Short mmCIF file of C-alpha atoms in Angstrom, two decimals:
data_model
loop_
_atom_site.label_atom_id
_atom_site.label_comp_id
_atom_site.label_asym_id
_atom_site.label_seq_id
_atom_site.Cartn_x
_atom_site.Cartn_y
_atom_site.Cartn_z
CA MET A 72 -7.20 0.84 24.27
CA ALA A 73 -3.81 2.12 23.18
CA PHE A 74 -3.21 2.69 19.47
CA SER A 75 0.11 3.01 17.77
CA ALA A 76 0.29 4.41 14.28
CA PRO A 77 2.09 2.20 11.67
CA SER A 78 5.85 2.79 11.67
CA ASN A 79 7.39 5.53 9.54
CA LEU A 80 4.18 6.71 7.90
CA VAL A 81 5.58 10.17 8.78
CA ALA A 82 9.10 11.39 9.15
CA GLN A 83 9.34 11.83 12.93
CA THR A 84 10.56 9.14 15.16
CA ASN A 85 7.51 7.48 16.62
CA GLY A 86 9.55 5.84 19.32
CA THR A 87 6.61 4.73 21.29
CA SER A 88 5.45 1.69 19.18
CA SER A 89 6.99 -0.94 21.52
CA GLY A 90 3.48 -2.24 22.30
CA LEU A 91 2.62 -2.39 18.61
CA LYS A 92 0.51 -5.51 17.91
CA SER A 93 1.98 -7.51 15.24
CA GLU A 94 -1.45 -8.27 13.87
CA PHE A 95 -2.12 -4.61 13.15
CA VAL A 96 1.36 -4.11 11.70
CA VAL A 97 0.55 -6.50 8.88
CA LYS A 98 -2.96 -5.23 8.38
CA ALA A 99 -1.94 -1.58 8.15
CA GLY A 100 1.28 -2.63 6.46
CA LEU A 101 -0.43 -4.09 3.42
CA ALA A 102 -2.22 -0.76 2.88
CA GLN A 103 1.20 0.95 3.36
CA ASN A 104 2.47 -1.24 0.41
CA LEU A 105 -0.56 -0.22 -1.67
CA LYS A 106 0.16 3.43 -1.51
CA GLY A 107 0.74 5.14 -4.76
CA GLY A 108 -1.38 2.69 -6.51
CA VAL A 109 -4.78 2.23 -8.10
CA ILE A 110 -7.34 -0.19 -6.90
CA MET A 111 -9.76 -1.20 -9.63
CA ASP A 112 -13.39 -2.54 -9.36
CA VAL A 113 -13.82 -5.72 -11.55
CA ILE A 114 -16.77 -7.95 -11.95
CA ASN A 115 -15.10 -11.11 -13.35
CA ALA A 116 -11.68 -12.87 -13.84
CA GLU A 117 -11.34 -11.41 -17.34
CA GLN A 118 -11.65 -7.78 -16.08
CA ALA A 119 -9.26 -8.67 -13.15
CA ARG A 120 -6.65 -9.74 -15.63
CA ILE A 121 -7.11 -6.48 -17.66
CA ALA A 122 -6.74 -4.57 -14.40
CA GLU A 123 -3.59 -6.49 -13.44
CA GLU A 124 -1.99 -5.87 -16.91
CA ALA A 125 -2.81 -2.24 -16.62
CA GLY A 126 -0.86 -2.11 -13.36
CA ALA A 127 -3.51 -2.11 -10.72
CA CYS A 128 -1.91 -2.58 -7.29
CA ALA A 129 -5.05 -4.60 -6.19
CA VAL A 130 -8.56 -5.34 -7.53
CA MET A 131 -11.92 -4.97 -5.88
CA ALA A 132 -14.14 -8.04 -6.72
CA LEU A 133 -17.87 -7.21 -6.81
CA GLU A 134 -20.88 -8.41 -8.86
CA ARG A 135 -21.96 -4.93 -10.13
CA VAL A 136 -20.03 -1.81 -10.30
CA PRO A 137 -21.50 1.07 -8.35
CA ALA A 138 -22.97 2.79 -11.46
CA ASP A 139 -25.11 -0.41 -12.10
CA ILE A 140 -25.99 -0.69 -8.46
CA ARG A 141 -27.23 2.90 -8.65
CA ARG A 142 -29.19 2.20 -11.81
CA ASP A 143 -30.67 -1.15 -10.78
CA GLY A 144 -31.63 -0.18 -7.18
CA GLY A 145 -32.87 -3.00 -4.81
CA VAL A 146 -30.80 -4.57 -2.19
CA SER A 147 -27.08 -4.89 -2.90
CA ARG A 148 -25.09 -7.56 -1.10
CA MET A 149 -21.71 -9.40 -0.80
CA SER A 150 -20.69 -10.97 -4.13
CA ASP A 151 -21.05 -14.54 -4.96
CA PRO A 152 -18.02 -16.55 -3.50
CA ARG A 153 -17.65 -18.44 -6.79
CA MET A 154 -16.95 -15.23 -8.60
CA ILE A 155 -14.55 -14.00 -5.83
CA LYS A 156 -12.72 -17.42 -5.96
CA GLU A 157 -12.32 -17.11 -9.77
CA ILE A 158 -10.86 -13.71 -9.42
CA ILE A 159 -8.47 -14.67 -6.71
CA ALA A 160 -7.31 -17.61 -8.99
CA ALA A 161 -6.92 -15.20 -11.96
CA VAL A 162 -4.46 -12.68 -10.59
CA THR A 163 -1.33 -12.47 -8.30
CA ILE A 164 -2.13 -8.94 -6.97
CA PRO A 165 -4.20 -8.55 -3.74
CA VAL A 166 -7.99 -9.13 -4.08
CA MET A 167 -10.43 -7.03 -2.01
CA ALA A 168 -14.19 -7.55 -1.79
CA LYS A 169 -17.12 -5.64 -0.21
CA VAL A 170 -19.48 -6.48 2.63
CA ARG A 171 -22.45 -4.53 3.73
CA ILE A 172 -21.94 -2.13 6.63
CA GLY A 173 -22.45 -4.10 9.87
CA HIS A 174 -22.65 -7.59 8.18
CA PHE A 175 -20.03 -9.37 10.10
CA VAL A 176 -21.19 -12.83 8.74
CA GLU A 177 -20.41 -11.61 5.08
CA ALA A 178 -17.01 -10.67 6.46
CA GLN A 179 -16.54 -14.06 8.01
CA ILE A 180 -17.27 -15.57 4.71
CA LEU A 181 -14.83 -13.33 2.79
CA GLU A 182 -12.00 -14.04 5.39
CA HIS A 183 -12.66 -17.77 4.87
CA LEU A 184 -12.22 -17.15 1.08
CA ASN A 185 -8.80 -15.66 1.73
CA VAL A 186 -9.69 -12.30 0.46
CA ASP A 187 -6.78 -9.83 1.14
CA TYR A 188 -8.76 -6.81 2.31
CA ILE A 189 -12.36 -6.34 3.12
CA ASP A 190 -14.25 -3.11 2.16
CA GLU A 191 -17.08 -2.46 4.61
CA SER A 192 -18.80 -0.37 1.97
CA GLU A 193 -21.62 2.11 1.84
CA VAL A 194 -22.00 1.14 -1.83
CA LEU A 195 -23.83 -1.92 -0.66
CA THR A 196 -27.19 -1.74 1.18
CA MET A 197 -26.58 -1.29 4.97
CA ALA A 198 -27.19 -4.45 7.08
CA ASP A 199 -26.98 -2.57 10.40
CA GLU A 200 -27.90 1.13 10.73
CA GLN A 201 -26.33 1.49 14.08
CA HIS A 202 -23.27 -0.67 14.26
CA HIS A 203 -20.29 -1.12 12.07
CA ILE A 204 -18.34 -4.47 12.17
CA ASP A 205 -16.00 -4.92 15.10
CA LYS A 206 -12.96 -5.16 12.68
CA SER A 207 -10.35 -5.76 15.39
CA LYS A 208 -11.68 -9.34 15.86
CA PHE A 209 -10.73 -10.40 12.32
CA LYS A 210 -7.40 -11.42 10.96
CA VAL A 211 -8.13 -10.06 7.54
CA PRO A 212 -7.76 -6.31 7.36
CA PHE A 213 -10.66 -3.80 6.54
CA VAL A 214 -10.88 -0.58 4.61
CA CYS A 215 -13.85 1.80 5.30
CA GLY A 216 -15.22 4.99 3.88
CA ALA A 217 -15.35 8.34 5.63
CA LYS A 218 -16.57 11.79 4.89
CA ASN A 219 -14.64 13.60 7.63
CA LEU A 220 -12.13 13.10 10.34
CA GLY A 221 -14.63 11.96 13.11
CA GLU A 222 -15.92 9.16 10.85
CA ALA A 223 -12.50 8.15 9.74
CA LEU A 224 -11.27 7.81 13.47
CA ARG A 225 -14.34 5.85 14.54
CA ARG A 226 -13.66 3.33 11.83
CA ILE A 227 -9.92 3.11 12.88
CA ASN A 228 -11.08 2.77 16.51
CA GLU A 229 -13.19 -0.31 15.28
CA GLY A 230 -9.97 -1.80 13.84
CA ALA A 231 -9.88 -0.48 10.19
CA GLY A 232 -6.37 -0.64 8.76
CA MET A 233 -7.02 1.67 5.84
CA ILE A 234 -9.48 4.59 5.13
CA ARG A 235 -10.80 5.87 1.94
CA THR A 236 -12.94 8.90 1.12
CA LYS A 237 -16.62 8.02 0.44
CA GLY A 238 -17.11 10.35 -2.51
CA GLU A 239 -20.20 9.50 -4.42
CA ALA A 240 -19.62 5.99 -6.10
CA GLY A 241 -21.11 5.20 -9.45
CA THR A 242 -21.47 8.93 -10.51
CA GLY A 243 -18.09 9.43 -12.47
CA ASN A 244 -18.24 12.80 -10.69
CA VAL A 245 -15.27 13.60 -8.45
CA VAL A 246 -16.96 16.53 -6.68
CA GLU A 247 -17.84 14.52 -3.58
CA ALA A 248 -14.44 12.79 -3.28
CA VAL A 249 -12.94 16.36 -3.37
CA ARG A 250 -15.25 17.53 -0.75
CA HIS A 251 -14.53 14.62 1.60
CA ALA A 252 -10.71 14.90 0.96
CA ARG A 253 -10.71 18.73 1.62
CA GLN A 254 -12.90 18.17 4.74
CA LEU A 255 -10.56 15.55 6.14
CA MET A 256 -7.29 17.38 5.37
CA GLY A 257 -8.72 20.67 6.71
CA GLU A 258 -9.73 19.02 9.98
CA ILE A 259 -6.25 17.42 10.23
CA ARG A 260 -4.63 20.90 9.86
CA LYS A 261 -6.95 22.21 12.37
CA VAL A 262 -6.15 19.76 15.14
CA GLN A 263 -2.52 20.21 14.46
CA ALA A 264 -2.84 23.74 15.68
CA MET A 265 -4.79 22.94 18.73
CA ALA A 266 -3.81 23.02 22.33
CA GLU A 267 -4.32 19.80 24.36
CA GLU A 268 -7.40 21.10 26.26
CA GLU A 269 -8.90 22.05 22.85
CA LEU A 270 -8.34 18.52 21.53
CA TYR A 271 -10.60 17.16 24.27
CA VAL A 272 -13.39 19.41 23.19
CA TYR A 273 -12.84 18.69 19.49
CA ALA A 274 -12.78 15.01 20.03
CA LYS A 275 -16.04 15.34 21.86
CA ASP A 276 -17.51 17.50 19.05
CA ILE A 277 -16.53 15.15 16.29
CA GLN A 278 -17.38 12.05 18.23
CA ALA A 279 -14.02 10.60 17.81
CA PRO A 280 -11.75 8.79 20.50
CA PHE A 281 -9.53 11.38 22.15
CA HIS A 282 -6.35 9.07 21.77
CA LEU A 283 -6.84 8.96 18.04
CA VAL A 284 -7.43 12.72 17.67
CA LYS A 285 -4.20 13.30 19.66
CA GLU A 286 -2.43 10.81 17.33
CA VAL A 287 -3.62 12.79 14.25
CA ALA A 288 -2.36 16.04 15.91
CA LYS A 289 1.01 14.54 16.43
CA LEU A 290 1.38 12.89 13.01
CA GLY A 291 -0.19 15.59 10.92
CA ARG A 292 -2.15 12.88 8.93
CA LEU A 293 -4.59 9.96 9.54
CA PRO A 294 -2.72 7.24 11.54
CA VAL A 295 -3.45 4.68 8.71
CA VAL A 296 -3.22 4.98 4.91
CA ASN A 297 -6.00 6.96 3.20
CA PHE A 298 -7.17 6.47 -0.42
CA ALA A 299 -9.39 8.47 -2.52
CA ALA A 300 -12.58 6.89 -3.81
CA GLY A 301 -16.10 7.64 -5.18
CA GLY A 302 -16.22 9.36 -8.57
CA VAL A 303 -12.68 9.28 -9.96
CA ALA A 304 -13.11 8.78 -13.77
CA THR A 305 -10.09 10.39 -15.46
CA PRO A 306 -6.26 10.45 -14.99
CA ALA A 307 -6.60 14.08 -14.10
CA ASP A 308 -9.18 13.16 -11.39
CA ALA A 309 -6.74 10.70 -9.98
CA ALA A 310 -3.82 13.17 -9.96
CA LEU A 311 -6.15 15.77 -8.45
CA MET A 312 -6.83 13.39 -5.47
CA MET A 313 -3.13 12.67 -5.03
CA GLN A 314 -2.31 16.28 -5.04
CA LEU A 315 -4.95 16.79 -2.51
CA GLY A 316 -2.86 14.51 -0.18
CA MET A 317 -4.47 11.10 -0.75
CA ASP A 318 -2.18 8.12 -0.62
CA GLY A 319 -3.64 6.26 -3.68
CA VAL A 320 -6.84 5.98 -5.59
CA PHE A 321 -9.88 3.50 -5.99
CA VAL A 322 -11.50 3.54 -9.39
CA GLY A 323 -14.89 1.92 -9.56
CA SER A 324 -17.13 2.36 -12.43
CA GLY A 325 -14.77 4.77 -14.15
CA ILE A 326 -12.78 2.10 -15.86
CA PHE A 327 -14.98 -0.69 -17.15
CA LYS A 328 -17.93 1.71 -17.94
CA SER A 329 -15.62 3.67 -20.24
CA GLY A 330 -15.00 3.19 -23.97
CA ASP A 331 -11.52 1.64 -23.64
CA PRO A 332 -10.97 0.24 -20.21
CA ALA A 333 -7.50 -1.18 -20.70
CA LYS A 334 -6.17 2.09 -21.96
CA ARG A 335 -7.92 4.26 -19.42
CA ALA A 336 -6.81 1.95 -16.62
CA ARG A 337 -3.08 2.27 -17.76
CA ALA A 338 -3.50 5.95 -18.00
CA ILE A 339 -4.91 6.31 -14.47
CA VAL A 340 -1.98 4.12 -13.13
CA GLN A 341 0.61 6.35 -14.72
CA ALA A 342 -1.33 9.42 -13.58
CA VAL A 343 -1.06 8.32 -9.89
CA THR A 344 2.67 7.58 -10.06
CA HIS A 345 3.51 10.81 -12.01
CA PHE A 346 0.78 13.01 -10.19
CA GLN A 347 2.86 16.09 -10.17
CA ASP A 348 4.14 15.86 -13.71
CA ALA A 349 1.88 17.79 -16.00
CA SER A 350 3.66 16.55 -19.10
CA VAL A 351 3.05 12.80 -18.20
CA LEU A 352 -0.58 13.70 -17.22
CA ALA A 353 -1.06 15.46 -20.68
CA SER A 354 0.26 12.63 -22.68
CA VAL A 355 -1.71 9.86 -20.83
CA SER A 356 -4.90 11.91 -21.04
CA GLU A 357 -4.72 11.90 -24.84
CA ASP A 358 -7.15 10.05 -26.93
CA LEU A 359 -8.81 7.79 -24.10
CA GLY A 360 -11.95 7.34 -25.88
CA GLU A 361 -15.37 7.83 -24.24
CA PRO A 362 -15.35 8.33 -20.46
CA MET A 363 -18.17 6.94 -18.33
CA VAL A 364 -21.33 8.95 -18.43
CA GLY A 365 -21.31 11.09 -15.29
CA LEU A 366 -24.04 12.14 -13.05
CA GLY A 367 -24.53 15.61 -11.45
CA CYS A 368 -24.44 15.05 -7.69
CA ASP A 369 -26.51 18.09 -6.74
CA HIS A 370 -29.72 16.43 -8.13
CA LEU A 371 -29.25 13.29 -6.14
CA LEU A 372 -31.85 12.93 -3.40
CA ASP A 373 -30.50 12.25 0.10
CA SER A 374 -31.77 8.78 -0.18
CA GLU A 375 -29.75 8.31 -3.40
CA ARG A 376 -26.45 9.27 -1.71
CA PHE A 377 -24.38 6.25 -0.85
CA ALA A 378 -22.11 8.56 1.23
CA ASN A 379 -24.99 9.04 3.78
CA ARG A 380 -25.07 5.45 4.57
CA GLY A 381 -23.19 4.75 7.88
CA ASN A 382 -21.59 7.52 9.99
CA MET B 22 29.47 3.82 12.17
CA THR B 23 31.62 4.09 8.96
CA THR B 24 31.33 7.55 7.56
CA GLU B 25 34.69 7.78 6.05
CA THR B 26 33.18 8.53 2.58
CA LYS B 27 30.98 11.60 2.14
CA PRO B 28 27.34 11.38 3.31
CA LEU B 29 25.26 9.60 0.76
CA ARG B 30 22.47 10.69 -1.55
CA ILE B 31 20.07 7.75 -1.58
CA GLY B 32 17.27 7.38 -4.04
CA VAL B 33 14.09 5.58 -3.35
CA LEU B 34 12.23 4.21 -6.38
CA ALA B 35 8.83 5.96 -6.03
CA LEU B 36 6.67 4.30 -8.68
CA GLN B 37 4.39 2.60 -6.20
CA GLY B 38 4.57 1.24 -2.65
CA ALA B 39 6.01 1.98 0.76
CA PHE B 40 8.75 4.40 -0.54
CA ALA B 41 8.13 7.23 1.93
CA GLU B 42 8.77 4.86 4.92
CA HIS B 43 12.19 4.09 3.59
CA GLN B 44 12.93 7.81 3.23
CA HIS B 45 11.80 8.53 6.73
CA VAL B 46 14.11 5.95 8.24
CA LEU B 47 17.15 6.80 6.00
CA ALA B 48 16.86 10.52 6.45
CA ARG B 49 17.45 10.28 10.26
CA LEU B 50 20.58 8.11 9.95
CA PRO B 51 24.13 9.26 10.15
CA GLY B 52 26.04 9.01 6.96
CA VAL B 53 22.99 9.93 4.80
CA GLU B 54 23.03 13.43 3.31
CA SER B 55 19.52 13.26 1.72
CA THR B 56 16.98 10.91 0.15
CA VAL B 57 15.21 11.52 -3.17
CA GLN B 58 12.12 10.11 -4.77
CA VAL B 59 13.08 8.46 -8.12
CA ARG B 60 10.41 8.37 -10.87
CA THR B 61 12.35 9.19 -14.07
CA ALA B 62 15.21 7.95 -16.11
CA ALA B 63 17.03 11.24 -15.57
CA ALA B 64 16.90 10.69 -11.72
CA ILE B 65 18.28 7.29 -11.92
CA GLU B 66 21.10 8.42 -14.22
CA ASP B 67 21.90 11.43 -12.15
CA PRO B 68 25.62 10.99 -11.25
CA THR B 69 25.19 12.37 -7.80
CA LEU B 70 22.86 9.43 -6.80
CA ASP B 71 25.08 7.27 -4.61
CA ALA B 72 22.58 4.37 -3.80
CA LEU B 73 19.12 3.12 -4.57
CA VAL B 74 16.44 1.44 -2.56
CA LEU B 75 13.64 -0.49 -4.29
CA PRO B 76 10.76 -0.50 -1.85
CA GLY B 77 7.91 -2.93 -1.09
CA GLY B 78 4.66 -2.70 -2.94
CA GLU B 79 3.26 -4.69 -5.84
CA SER B 80 6.18 -5.95 -8.00
CA THR B 81 3.83 -6.47 -10.95
CA THR B 82 2.61 -2.84 -10.74
CA MET B 83 6.09 -1.32 -10.28
CA ALA B 84 7.52 -3.40 -13.28
CA LEU B 85 4.59 -2.31 -15.54
CA ILE B 86 4.95 1.40 -14.57
CA ALA B 87 8.83 1.07 -14.87
CA GLU B 88 8.47 -0.21 -18.41
CA ARG B 89 5.99 2.34 -19.48
CA SER B 90 8.16 5.15 -17.92
CA GLY B 91 11.22 3.89 -19.74
CA LEU B 92 13.00 3.01 -16.43
CA MET B 93 13.80 -0.69 -16.92
CA ASP B 94 17.21 -0.19 -18.84
CA PRO B 95 18.28 2.78 -16.65
CA LEU B 96 17.58 0.49 -13.57
CA ARG B 97 19.54 -2.36 -14.98
CA ALA B 98 22.47 -0.03 -15.81
CA PHE B 99 22.36 1.30 -12.28
CA VAL B 100 22.55 -2.25 -10.85
CA LYS B 101 25.31 -3.12 -13.25
CA SER B 102 27.30 -0.08 -12.41
CA GLY B 103 28.05 -1.62 -9.01
CA LYS B 104 26.40 1.21 -7.00
CA PRO B 105 24.67 -0.06 -3.77
CA VAL B 106 21.10 -1.28 -4.26
CA TRP B 107 18.70 -2.65 -1.77
CA GLY B 108 15.27 -4.28 -2.57
CA THR B 109 12.71 -5.04 0.03
CA CYS B 110 9.79 -7.50 -0.67
CA ALA B 111 8.68 -6.39 -4.26
CA GLY B 112 11.99 -4.78 -4.65
CA MET B 113 13.80 -8.07 -3.92
CA ILE B 114 11.60 -9.75 -6.61
CA LEU B 115 12.51 -6.98 -9.09
CA LEU B 116 16.30 -7.51 -8.38
CA SER B 117 16.24 -11.35 -8.67
CA ASN B 118 17.40 -13.03 -11.91
CA THR B 119 14.41 -15.47 -11.77
CA ALA B 120 10.93 -15.23 -10.28
CA HIS B 121 8.32 -17.88 -9.88
CA ALA B 122 4.45 -17.53 -9.26
CA THR B 123 4.28 -14.35 -11.29
CA LYS B 124 1.28 -13.05 -13.22
CA ALA B 125 -0.06 -14.89 -16.33
CA GLY B 126 2.37 -14.15 -19.01
CA GLY B 127 5.34 -13.61 -16.50
CA GLN B 128 6.86 -10.48 -15.18
CA ASN B 129 9.68 -8.28 -16.30
CA LEU B 130 12.66 -8.16 -13.88
CA ILE B 131 15.55 -5.81 -13.32
CA GLY B 132 17.85 -8.70 -12.29
CA GLY B 133 21.28 -8.67 -11.07
CA LEU B 134 20.94 -10.83 -7.97
CA ALA B 135 21.69 -14.42 -8.72
CA VAL B 136 18.71 -16.04 -6.87
CA THR B 137 15.46 -17.59 -7.71
CA VAL B 138 12.47 -15.96 -5.84
CA LYS B 139 9.00 -17.31 -5.25
CA ARG B 140 6.38 -14.60 -5.11
CA ASN B 141 3.66 -14.62 -2.49
CA ALA B 142 5.16 -17.74 -0.87
CA PHE B 143 3.25 -17.78 2.32
CA GLY B 144 -0.22 -17.38 1.00
CA ALA B 145 -2.94 -14.74 1.24
CA GLN B 146 -3.01 -11.67 3.57
CA VAL B 147 -4.35 -13.71 6.46
CA ASP B 148 -1.00 -15.53 6.32
CA SER B 149 0.95 -12.44 6.65
CA PHE B 150 3.02 -12.42 9.93
CA VAL B 151 5.68 -10.84 12.04
CA ALA B 152 8.59 -13.08 13.13
CA ASP B 153 11.68 -12.53 15.21
CA LEU B 154 14.75 -13.02 13.05
CA SER B 155 18.20 -13.85 14.07
CA ILE B 156 20.58 -11.85 11.87
CA PRO B 157 24.25 -12.09 12.95
CA THR B 158 25.44 -9.31 10.62
CA LEU B 159 23.44 -6.62 12.26
CA ILE B 160 24.64 -4.61 15.25
CA ASN B 161 23.41 -5.95 18.60
CA PRO B 162 22.80 -9.26 16.83
CA GLU B 163 21.66 -10.86 20.22
CA THR B 164 18.41 -8.73 19.80
CA PRO B 165 16.09 -10.34 17.31
CA PHE B 166 15.09 -8.30 14.25
CA PRO B 167 11.23 -8.00 13.79
CA GLY B 168 10.66 -9.46 10.33
CA VAL B 169 7.44 -8.09 8.92
CA PHE B 170 6.26 -10.48 6.12
CA ILE B 171 3.29 -9.20 4.05
CA ARG B 172 2.24 -11.46 1.19
CA ALA B 173 6.06 -11.96 1.17
CA PRO B 174 8.24 -13.70 -1.40
CA ILE B 175 11.06 -16.17 -0.31
CA ILE B 176 14.29 -17.05 -1.98
CA GLU B 177 13.91 -20.57 -3.28
CA SER B 178 17.49 -20.91 -4.34
CA VAL B 179 20.74 -19.12 -4.26
CA ASP B 180 22.17 -19.59 -7.76
CA GLU B 181 25.75 -18.28 -7.33
CA LYS B 182 28.28 -18.77 -4.56
CA GLU B 183 28.96 -15.12 -3.98
CA VAL B 184 25.34 -14.63 -2.73
CA GLU B 185 25.72 -14.61 1.08
CA VAL B 186 22.49 -15.70 3.12
CA LEU B 187 21.79 -13.21 5.95
CA ALA B 188 18.54 -14.52 7.41
CA ARG B 189 16.15 -17.44 7.34
CA VAL B 190 12.64 -17.77 8.70
CA PRO B 191 11.28 -21.23 9.85
CA ARG B 192 8.40 -22.55 7.83
CA LYS B 193 5.28 -23.73 9.49
CA GLY B 194 5.16 -27.35 10.07
CA GLU B 195 8.86 -27.61 9.13
CA GLU B 196 10.44 -26.25 12.38
CA ASN B 197 13.32 -28.68 12.13
CA SER B 198 14.48 -27.65 8.74
CA GLU B 199 16.84 -24.68 8.05
CA GLY B 200 13.99 -22.57 7.00
CA SER B 201 13.42 -20.35 4.02
CA ILE B 202 15.96 -17.76 2.88
CA VAL B 203 14.57 -14.27 3.46
CA ALA B 204 17.57 -11.89 3.29
CA VAL B 205 20.80 -12.14 1.11
CA ARG B 206 23.72 -10.00 0.04
CA GLN B 207 25.73 -10.35 -3.29
CA GLY B 208 28.46 -7.67 -3.29
CA HIS B 209 26.68 -4.36 -3.69
CA ILE B 210 23.18 -5.84 -3.87
CA LEU B 211 21.12 -6.35 -0.63
CA ALA B 212 17.71 -7.98 -0.67
CA THR B 213 15.21 -8.75 2.10
CA ALA B 214 11.72 -10.43 1.71
CA PHE B 215 10.42 -8.54 4.67
CA HIS B 216 9.93 -4.88 5.49
CA PRO B 217 12.42 -3.20 7.90
CA GLU B 218 10.77 0.06 6.80
CA LEU B 219 7.50 -0.78 8.58
CA THR B 220 9.39 -1.18 11.94
CA GLU B 221 10.89 1.08 14.48
CA ASP B 222 14.04 -0.94 14.29
CA ASP B 223 16.49 0.91 12.04
CA ARG B 224 19.38 -1.67 12.22
CA PHE B 225 18.83 -3.00 8.66
CA HIS B 226 18.88 0.45 7.19
CA ARG B 227 22.15 1.20 9.17
CA TYR B 228 23.56 -2.00 7.74
CA PHE B 229 22.61 -0.87 4.18
CA VAL B 230 24.16 2.55 4.76
CA ASP B 231 27.43 1.06 6.06
CA MET B 232 27.49 -1.44 3.27
CA ALA B 233 27.00 1.41 0.73
CA HIS B 234 29.90 3.41 2.22
CA GLN B 235 32.11 0.36 2.06
CA VAL B 236 31.20 -0.43 -1.51
CA ILE B 237 31.69 3.16 -2.61
CA LYS B 238 35.08 3.30 -0.75
CA GLN B 239 36.26 0.19 -2.60
CA LYS B 240 35.28 1.43 -6.03
#
């Protein structure tokens, strides 16, 4: 299947996008409009309003933030439609919501609820350990997590209009998000230097479709928008991810598990816009109150790592 | 191509949204010297800045960041100065004098464009679409322009007679009516509800660059 990257993500003239499907233009295009913004996890309409007032470019509606999912254990599923509807009614910015990996019926339900973007998320318990959702069948766009280039391109091949690093959600520890961003950007630089015959081998090695590997080599970036996620807790964390080349930032537990959510949310929004300006970063980092309590990621068992879910 | 005035230095407001896409299109057009990301009052007040593009994104977000970064007044002064400005989608909302369907408590606007805008007029993301638009003012007007509408606003009413309507889009179920206004020009201000920067078709960007050269020449 031919794939055409969204227009003008990079400076070069694409010139080959005549066959670009209009459906994918609007899916990937919404993500293009979210760039440079912060998407915040919220569990009710009140938090959604706080996030909107803070300058979030979208909210992620879910019943429990990842830190609580981690603490509570058990099976974690799509949120109650009533809560999602209340959040959609409360704000004018886009509303995203999570489904379990492979649970295409949860996705059908969210699409029916007019959610603006679906996160097929490893933070929830997996519903299918082999198959991700065939996202190209849906009119609503999807964002998916990835630890590396192969995983990102498999998700794009399935129809994802946006990618985010997996990081390690609910830890307040940015180390895994950094690892995944470094891995992805490193692999992108590597394919840019490869000859075509090497690209064939590389595509096979990372189990990614050749045409997408080739597109990455041509563009010098993922062919869709790529956000950071999983462990961002401070304005400095957010700016770090931006300087590592991410297009924007998801903040999950980091805001509403902190001492002063509204202030921290505003500070992270400013930090993502002014990510290269240390004077702004210094001033917004001041006096933010208690951050969320962080978890060391090196003590997590493999079974406790959300990032290991889905591949 | 009117390049009688010197090549332009065009700013793109880079608080949030699809600003890089505008830069990528503008940078390859004749009559453009360079593009620059604008995030500070100093960058807006820079006298060498010839024109400004307000990109698509979330207008609520952009307005809040602009306020907190002290940019609202510099932006208003830029628009008032008569230098060429173009707003796409969220940028069009920010340029309008009145906006409906804004967040609870309303939204701060830059203003200057005498229209009333309705945010998010077509519905949720599943209602976003691409439509062929007939825009007589563009070059090769017989070729339709691909209008990319993403959670897009419309212009509900044009509130002064110097505002020229450039494009309309038919509304679902009302194919016989004139359709909603989705592109306008008021002197030095251009506004589109759709996203030319998300297409391969650069005719709207060329229109803006030509318009900017004319406006600057007449000043």
